């Protein structure tokens, strides 16, 4: 099971709209984040992938791990460290098969039972 570190920063441009994903990632990395998680529920997949490429470059420059939301294929494309999966996304087992044993896999859950199931399936958090 992979560790997500002590400071896990989630970028979101809906909750706040002052900074872009790239600006948030840069600030998080400079501020000591162990992991940056790219989250955007409004971008189409291709636009999300382009943003992920730019955020991945920022994270690599700082030696900070990157987790992308929802898209295991994008995580693989940009060589992210992992993916955070919602309940309607690819299964944890499928994401593990796609990304390999070292990938950090997170899962959104709504109940204790769902959290326990995600852990049994291999979610790291």
PDB file of N, CA and C in Angstrom, residues 13 15 34 44 46 48 51 61 71 113 118:
ATOM      1  N   UNK A  13     -10.842  24.533  -9.096  1.00  0.00           N
ATOM      2  CA  UNK A  13     -11.101  25.883  -9.580  1.00  0.00           C
ATOM      3  C   UNK A  13     -12.586  26.234  -9.559  1.00  0.00           C
ATOM      4  N   UNK A  15     -14.396  25.594  -6.322  1.00  0.00           N
ATOM      5  CA  UNK A  15     -14.498  26.066  -4.945  1.00  0.00           C
ATOM      6  C   UNK A  15     -13.893  27.467  -4.844  1.00  0.00           C
ATOM      7  N   UNK A  34       3.246  17.077  -0.163  1.00  0.00           N
ATOM      8  CA  UNK A  34       3.783  15.775  -0.542  1.00  0.00           C
ATOM      9  C   UNK A  34       3.109  15.262  -1.811  1.00  0.00           C
ATOM     10  N   UNK A  44     -13.747  18.791 -19.907  1.00  0.00           N
ATOM     11  CA  UNK A  44     -13.854  17.585 -20.735  1.00  0.00           C
ATOM     12  C   UNK A  44     -12.537  16.825 -20.644  1.00  0.00           C
ATOM     13  N   UNK A  46     -10.235  15.696 -22.715  1.00  0.00           N
ATOM     14  CA  UNK A  46      -9.039  16.169 -23.414  1.00  0.00           C
ATOM     15  C   UNK A  46      -8.470  17.424 -22.773  1.00  0.00           C
ATOM     16  N   UNK A  48      -8.874  18.228 -19.668  1.00  0.00           N
ATOM     17  CA  UNK A  48      -8.343  17.757 -18.392  1.00  0.00           C
ATOM     18  C   UNK A  48      -6.948  17.165 -18.597  1.00  0.00           C
ATOM     19  N   UNK A  51      -4.368  19.924 -19.035  1.00  0.00           N
ATOM     20  CA  UNK A  51      -4.076  20.526 -17.724  1.00  0.00           C
ATOM     21  C   UNK A  51      -3.209  19.582 -16.904  1.00  0.00           C
ATOM     22  N   UNK A  61       9.083  18.873 -11.423  1.00  0.00           N
ATOM     23  CA  UNK A  61      10.135  19.853 -11.154  1.00  0.00           C
ATOM     24  C   UNK A  61      10.397  19.994  -9.649  1.00  0.00           C
ATOM     25  N   UNK A  71      -9.686   9.899 -14.066  1.00  0.00           N
ATOM     26  CA  UNK A  71      -9.202   9.353 -15.332  1.00  0.00           C
ATOM     27  C   UNK A  71      -7.913   8.556 -15.154  1.00  0.00           C
ATOM     28  N   UNK A 113     -19.028   0.831   4.919  1.00  0.00           N
ATOM     29  CA  UNK A 113     -18.984  -0.396   4.132  1.00  0.00           C
ATOM     30  C   UNK A 113     -18.280  -0.176   2.793  1.00  0.00           C
ATOM     31  N   UNK A 118     -13.497  -0.711  -0.641  1.00  0.00           N
ATOM     32  CA  UNK A 118     -12.420  -0.082  -1.412  1.00  0.00           C
ATOM     33  C   UNK A 118     -11.059  -0.540  -0.895  1.00  0.00           C
TER      34      UNK A 118
END
